[in-house]
XYZ file of C-alpha atoms in Angstrom:
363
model
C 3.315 82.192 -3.803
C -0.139 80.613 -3.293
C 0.028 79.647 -7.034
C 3.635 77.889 -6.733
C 2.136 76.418 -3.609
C -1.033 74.589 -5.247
C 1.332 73.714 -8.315
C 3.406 71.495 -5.839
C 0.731 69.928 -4.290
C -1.291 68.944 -7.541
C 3.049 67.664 -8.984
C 2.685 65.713 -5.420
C -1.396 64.290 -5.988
C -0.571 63.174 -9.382
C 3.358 61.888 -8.819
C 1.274 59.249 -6.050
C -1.222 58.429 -8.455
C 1.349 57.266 -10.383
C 2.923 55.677 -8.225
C 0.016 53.663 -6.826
C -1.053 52.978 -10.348
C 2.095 51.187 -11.249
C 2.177 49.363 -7.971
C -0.796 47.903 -8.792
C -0.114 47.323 -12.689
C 3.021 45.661 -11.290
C 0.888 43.220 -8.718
C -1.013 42.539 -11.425
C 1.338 41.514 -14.085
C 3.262 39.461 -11.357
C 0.010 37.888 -10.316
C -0.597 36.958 -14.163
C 3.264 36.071 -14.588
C 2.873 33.620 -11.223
C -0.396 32.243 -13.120
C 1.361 31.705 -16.691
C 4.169 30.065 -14.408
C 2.083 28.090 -12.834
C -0.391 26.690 -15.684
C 3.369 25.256 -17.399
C 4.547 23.476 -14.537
C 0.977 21.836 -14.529
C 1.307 21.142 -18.447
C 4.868 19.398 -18.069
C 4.039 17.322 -15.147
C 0.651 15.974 -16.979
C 2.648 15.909 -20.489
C 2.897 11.959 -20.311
C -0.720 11.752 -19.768
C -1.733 14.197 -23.114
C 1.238 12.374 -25.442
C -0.060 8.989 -23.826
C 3.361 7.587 -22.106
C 1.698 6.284 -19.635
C 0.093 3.200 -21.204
C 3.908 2.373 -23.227
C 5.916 1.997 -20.227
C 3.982 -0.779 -18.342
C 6.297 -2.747 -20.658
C 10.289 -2.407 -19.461
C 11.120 -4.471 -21.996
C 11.467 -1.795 -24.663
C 13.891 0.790 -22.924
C 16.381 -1.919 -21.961
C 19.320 -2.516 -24.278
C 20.423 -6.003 -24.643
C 21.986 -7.901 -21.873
C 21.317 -4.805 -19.038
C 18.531 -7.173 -17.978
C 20.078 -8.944 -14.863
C 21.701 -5.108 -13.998
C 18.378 -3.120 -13.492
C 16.839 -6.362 -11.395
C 19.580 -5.919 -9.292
C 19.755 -2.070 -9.001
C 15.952 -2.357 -8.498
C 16.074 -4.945 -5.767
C 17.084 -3.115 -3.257
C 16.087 -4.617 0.037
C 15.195 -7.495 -1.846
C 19.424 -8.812 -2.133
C 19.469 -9.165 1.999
C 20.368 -12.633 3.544
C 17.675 -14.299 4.879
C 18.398 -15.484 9.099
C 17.735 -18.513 10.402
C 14.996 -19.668 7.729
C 14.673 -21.388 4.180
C 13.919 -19.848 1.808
C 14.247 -19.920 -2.383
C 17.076 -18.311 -4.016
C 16.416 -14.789 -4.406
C 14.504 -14.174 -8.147
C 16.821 -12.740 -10.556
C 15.723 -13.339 -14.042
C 14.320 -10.570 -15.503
C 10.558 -12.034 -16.031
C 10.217 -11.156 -12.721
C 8.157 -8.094 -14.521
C 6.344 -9.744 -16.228
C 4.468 -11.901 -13.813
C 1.272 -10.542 -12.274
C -0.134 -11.189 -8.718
C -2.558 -13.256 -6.936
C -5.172 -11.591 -4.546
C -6.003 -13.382 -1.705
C -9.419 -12.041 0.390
C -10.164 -12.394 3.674
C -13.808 -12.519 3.812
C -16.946 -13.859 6.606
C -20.936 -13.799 5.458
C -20.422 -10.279 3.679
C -21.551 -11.596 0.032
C -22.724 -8.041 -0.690
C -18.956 -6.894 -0.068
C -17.443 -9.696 -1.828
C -19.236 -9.460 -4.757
C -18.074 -5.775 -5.147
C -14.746 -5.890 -4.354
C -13.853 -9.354 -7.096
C -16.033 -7.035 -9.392
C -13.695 -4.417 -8.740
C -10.119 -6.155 -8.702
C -11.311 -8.288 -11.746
C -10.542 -5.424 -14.203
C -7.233 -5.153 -13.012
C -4.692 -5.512 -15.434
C -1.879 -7.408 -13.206
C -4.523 -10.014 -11.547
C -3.671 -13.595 -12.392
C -6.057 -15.532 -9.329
C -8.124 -14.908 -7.340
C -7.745 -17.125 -4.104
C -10.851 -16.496 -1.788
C -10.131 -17.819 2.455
C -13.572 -19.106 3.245
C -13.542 -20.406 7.067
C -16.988 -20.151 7.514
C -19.001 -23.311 8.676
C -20.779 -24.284 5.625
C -18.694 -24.207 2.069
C -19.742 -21.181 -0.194
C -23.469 -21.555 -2.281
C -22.962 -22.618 -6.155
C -24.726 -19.443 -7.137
C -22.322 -17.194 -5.166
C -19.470 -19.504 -7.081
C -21.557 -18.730 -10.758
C -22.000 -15.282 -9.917
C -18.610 -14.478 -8.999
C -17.246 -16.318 -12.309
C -19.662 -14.927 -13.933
C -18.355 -11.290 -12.894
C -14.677 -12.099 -13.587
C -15.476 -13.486 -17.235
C -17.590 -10.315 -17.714
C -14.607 -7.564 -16.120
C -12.248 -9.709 -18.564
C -13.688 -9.318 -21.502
C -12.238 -12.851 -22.199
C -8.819 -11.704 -22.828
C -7.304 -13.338 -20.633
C -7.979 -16.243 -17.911
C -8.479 -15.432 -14.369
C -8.492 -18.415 -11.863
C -11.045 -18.475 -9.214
C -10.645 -20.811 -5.861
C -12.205 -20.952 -2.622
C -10.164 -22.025 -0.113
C -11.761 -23.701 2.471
C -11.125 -24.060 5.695
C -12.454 -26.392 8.824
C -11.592 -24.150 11.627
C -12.623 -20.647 12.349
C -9.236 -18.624 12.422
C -7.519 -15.296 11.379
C -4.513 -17.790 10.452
C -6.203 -18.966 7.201
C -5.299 -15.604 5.865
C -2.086 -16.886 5.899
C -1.975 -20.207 5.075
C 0.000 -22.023 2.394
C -1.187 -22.420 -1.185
C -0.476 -25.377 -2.991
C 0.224 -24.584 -6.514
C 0.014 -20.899 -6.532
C 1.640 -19.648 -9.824
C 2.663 -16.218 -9.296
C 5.374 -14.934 -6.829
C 3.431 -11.642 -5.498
C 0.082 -12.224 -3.269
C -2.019 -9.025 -2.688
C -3.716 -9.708 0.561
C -6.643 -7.507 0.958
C -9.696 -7.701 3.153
C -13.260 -7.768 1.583
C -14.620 -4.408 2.620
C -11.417 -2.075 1.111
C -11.311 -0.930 -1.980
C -8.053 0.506 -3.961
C -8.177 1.726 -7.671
C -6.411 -0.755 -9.796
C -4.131 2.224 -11.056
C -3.366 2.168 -7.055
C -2.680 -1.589 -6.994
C -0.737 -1.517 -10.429
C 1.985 1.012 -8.697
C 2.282 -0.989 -5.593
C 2.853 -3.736 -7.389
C 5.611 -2.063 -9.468
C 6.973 -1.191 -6.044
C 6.647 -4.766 -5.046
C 8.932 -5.668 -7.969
C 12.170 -3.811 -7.160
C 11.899 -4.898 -3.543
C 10.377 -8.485 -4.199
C 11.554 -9.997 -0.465
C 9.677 -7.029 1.120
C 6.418 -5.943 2.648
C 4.589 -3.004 0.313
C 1.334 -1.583 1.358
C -1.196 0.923 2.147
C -1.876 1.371 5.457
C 1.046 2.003 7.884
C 1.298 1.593 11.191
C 4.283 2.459 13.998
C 5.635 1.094 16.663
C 7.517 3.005 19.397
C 9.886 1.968 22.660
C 7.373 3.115 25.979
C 9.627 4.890 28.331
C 7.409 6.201 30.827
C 7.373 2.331 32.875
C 11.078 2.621 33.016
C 11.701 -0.126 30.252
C 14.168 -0.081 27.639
C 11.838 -3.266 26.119
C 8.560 -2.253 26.257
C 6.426 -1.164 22.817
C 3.274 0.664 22.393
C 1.372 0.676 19.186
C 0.423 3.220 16.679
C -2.423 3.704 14.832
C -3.079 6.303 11.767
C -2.766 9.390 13.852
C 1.032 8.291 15.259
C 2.400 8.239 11.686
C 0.770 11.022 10.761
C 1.780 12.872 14.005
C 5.148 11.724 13.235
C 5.858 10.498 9.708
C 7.473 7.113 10.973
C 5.785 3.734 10.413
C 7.429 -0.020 10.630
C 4.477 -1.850 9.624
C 1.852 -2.224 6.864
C -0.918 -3.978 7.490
C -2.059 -7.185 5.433
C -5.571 -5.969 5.064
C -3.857 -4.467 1.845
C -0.275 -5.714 1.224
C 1.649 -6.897 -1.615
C 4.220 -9.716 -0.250
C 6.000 -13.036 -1.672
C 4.550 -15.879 -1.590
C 6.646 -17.808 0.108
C 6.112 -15.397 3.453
C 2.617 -17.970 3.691
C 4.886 -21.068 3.750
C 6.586 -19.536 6.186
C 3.685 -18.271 8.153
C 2.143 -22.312 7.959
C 5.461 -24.109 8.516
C 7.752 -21.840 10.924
C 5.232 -18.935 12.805
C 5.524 -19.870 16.042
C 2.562 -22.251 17.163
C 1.964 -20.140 20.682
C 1.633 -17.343 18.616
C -0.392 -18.604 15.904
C -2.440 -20.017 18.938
C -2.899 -16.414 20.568
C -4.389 -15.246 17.225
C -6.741 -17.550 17.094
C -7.924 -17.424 20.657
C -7.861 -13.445 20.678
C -9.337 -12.713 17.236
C -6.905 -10.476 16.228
C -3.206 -9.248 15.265
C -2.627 -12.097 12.554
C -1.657 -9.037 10.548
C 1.355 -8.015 13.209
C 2.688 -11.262 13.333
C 2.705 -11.098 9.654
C 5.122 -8.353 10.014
C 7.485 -9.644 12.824
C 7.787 -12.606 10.381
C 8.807 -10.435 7.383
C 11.068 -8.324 9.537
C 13.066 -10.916 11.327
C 13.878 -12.433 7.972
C 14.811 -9.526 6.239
C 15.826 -7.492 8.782
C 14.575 -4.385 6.713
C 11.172 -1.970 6.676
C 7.860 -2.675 4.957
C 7.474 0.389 2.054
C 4.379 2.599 2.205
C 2.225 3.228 -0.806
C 0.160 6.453 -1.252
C -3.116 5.453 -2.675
C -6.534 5.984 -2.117
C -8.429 3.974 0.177
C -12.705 3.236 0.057
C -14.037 1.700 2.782
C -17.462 -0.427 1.534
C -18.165 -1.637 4.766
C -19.356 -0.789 8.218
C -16.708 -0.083 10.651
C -14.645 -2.771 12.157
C -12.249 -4.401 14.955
C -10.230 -1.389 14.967
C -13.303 1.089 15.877
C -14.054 -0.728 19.253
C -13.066 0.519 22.401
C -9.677 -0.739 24.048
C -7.914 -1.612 20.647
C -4.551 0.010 20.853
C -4.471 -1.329 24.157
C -4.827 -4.931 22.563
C -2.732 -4.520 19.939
C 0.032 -3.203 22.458
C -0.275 -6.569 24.211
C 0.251 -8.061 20.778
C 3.307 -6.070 19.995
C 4.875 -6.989 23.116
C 4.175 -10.658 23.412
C 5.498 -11.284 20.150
C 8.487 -9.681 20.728
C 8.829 -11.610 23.498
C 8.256 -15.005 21.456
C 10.907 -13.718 18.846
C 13.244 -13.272 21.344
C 14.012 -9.332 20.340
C 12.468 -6.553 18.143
C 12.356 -7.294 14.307
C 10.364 -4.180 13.233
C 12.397 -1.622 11.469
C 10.980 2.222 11.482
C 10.959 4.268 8.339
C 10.127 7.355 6.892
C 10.161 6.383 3.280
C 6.898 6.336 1.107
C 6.251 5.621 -2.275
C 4.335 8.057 -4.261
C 3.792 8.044 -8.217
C 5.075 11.203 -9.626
C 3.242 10.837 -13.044
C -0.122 11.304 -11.161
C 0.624 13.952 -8.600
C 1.780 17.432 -8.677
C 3.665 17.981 -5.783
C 5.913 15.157 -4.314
């Protein structure tokens, strides 16, 4: 009996060794099975970089068959086909060498050589940049060796393959405006407008710009911002703004700011010729916002959202406007009082961003 006994108990022992050893040999092989899995997806998604796809479809030219040019600008326009209210503007671009224009940057900069030097070293490499348009509204014009050096750099960044324009545009008074201000003469459609003391990765820029192209009439950039009706004073027309953390918190944005936006260039006739002088006036005299009015204007002729850009963002400089104490409250003022002067809310929410696939692995 005592023999049958320790029989069943050693069948029992061994039956959950067994068992626990092909638990774990099953773990395992679905741990190395979840690895194998994993290490493919990774392989596929980064296929165009290994076969080098990449670099051939910068040109569209080559996947299009004959006469489907005019289609895929229009399927790719998207906001860009929307009537334009109450303002004049140039026929909406349809030929097809839309693509194959490049951009203008235009820098905001004030007595940070250090900063400018770096960034126009920087954007010179990229492969879309046509001009470079520098606003200069400090007192005295800009020092022939800053001028030499900064050629210099270009020429250098270039490699002398192709010509990149460099201009200084100078202005007599003092004012956030000058950002925004006409230029005579300017050959390419798209203006990046970037401040002196960001810097994005021309791969970054590139994709924006691409973006840019299938929406040509509106705003695309990298740092979003919200907007949001404030219902705690009982108003139905009263806006508070939102920094980084609201569109985070919430995934909703309506604006992106100019400090690095792709937009047409006729937005800076527009800005010159039709912005409202009070509130051109208020930007000047406050030192701030030029970038929100920016927006209103965009919005109350298109009547649709900016579009968001992921990139990556380096800040060279020390902190700015936006650091100091009492800024949202400032820019709330802003929000409101051009509302006010536009006679209604142009801003359009969204939770749409632009991401490119080829260079991420989850989207």
């Amino acid at each position: 009996m005592r023999g049958t006994l320790l029989a069943n108990r050693r069948g029992i022992q061994r039956f959950r060794q067994l068992a626990t050893t092909a638990v774990k040999s099953s773990k395992i092989k679905l741990l190395l099975f979840c690895c194998i899995a994993f290490t493919l997806v990774v392989v596929a998604t980064r296929a165009s970089d290994f076969m080098g796809w990449i670099n051939h479809s910068d040109s569209l030219d080559q996947f299009l068959p004959p006469g489907k040019e005019e289609l895929y600008v229009m399927e790719l326009s998207g906001y860009g086909k929307i009537n334009f209210r109450g303002s004049k503007f140039e026929p909406e671009p349809t030929e097809f060498d839309l693509f194959k224009k490049g951009y203008a940057i235009v820098m905001n900069t004030w007595k940070r050589y250090d900063l400018l030097k770096q960034s126009i070293s920087h954007y010179a490499s990229c492969s879309g940049l046509e001009s470079i348009h520098i606003v200069w509204s400090e007192p005295n014009p800009p020092s022939d060796s800053l001028s030499t050096f900064l050629n210099h750099v270009i020429e250098s960044k270039t490699r002398g393959l192709k010509k990149v324009e460099l201009s200084f545009d100078i202005n007599k008074e003092d004012s956030l405006n000058n950002r925004f201000k006409e230029i005579p003469g300017l050959k390419t459609d798209a203006v990046f407008s970037i401040d002196d003391d960001v810097v994005f990765p021309c791969s970054s820029v590139e994709f924006a710009f691409k973006v840019w192209q299938s929406a040509p009439n509106a705003m695309v950039g990298f740092v979003p911002r919200a907007h949001w009706v404030d219902k705690t004073l009982g108003k139905t027309d009263y806006y508070t703004y939102g920094g980084w953390w609201s569109v985070w918190w919430t995934g909703t944005y309506s604006m992106v700011l100019s400090k690095a936006a792709f937009f047409h260039k006729k937005y800076l006739r527009m800005y010159t010729n039709e912005m409202p002088k009070s509130i051109k006036e208020f930007v000047t005299k406050n030192r701030n916002c030029e970038d929100i009015a920016m927006s209103f204007l965009v919005a109350n002729a298109t009547g649709a959202p900016p579009i968001w850009v992921k990139g990556k963002i380096f800040e060279i400089g020390s902190t700015g406007i936006s650091s100091l104490g009492g800024h949202g409250e400032r820019r709330t003022r802003c929000v409101n009082r051009f509302a006010a002067e536009f006679g209604r809310m142009p801003l359009v929410p969204t939770t749409a961003k632009a991401i490119d696939s080829r260079n991420t692995w989850f989207w």
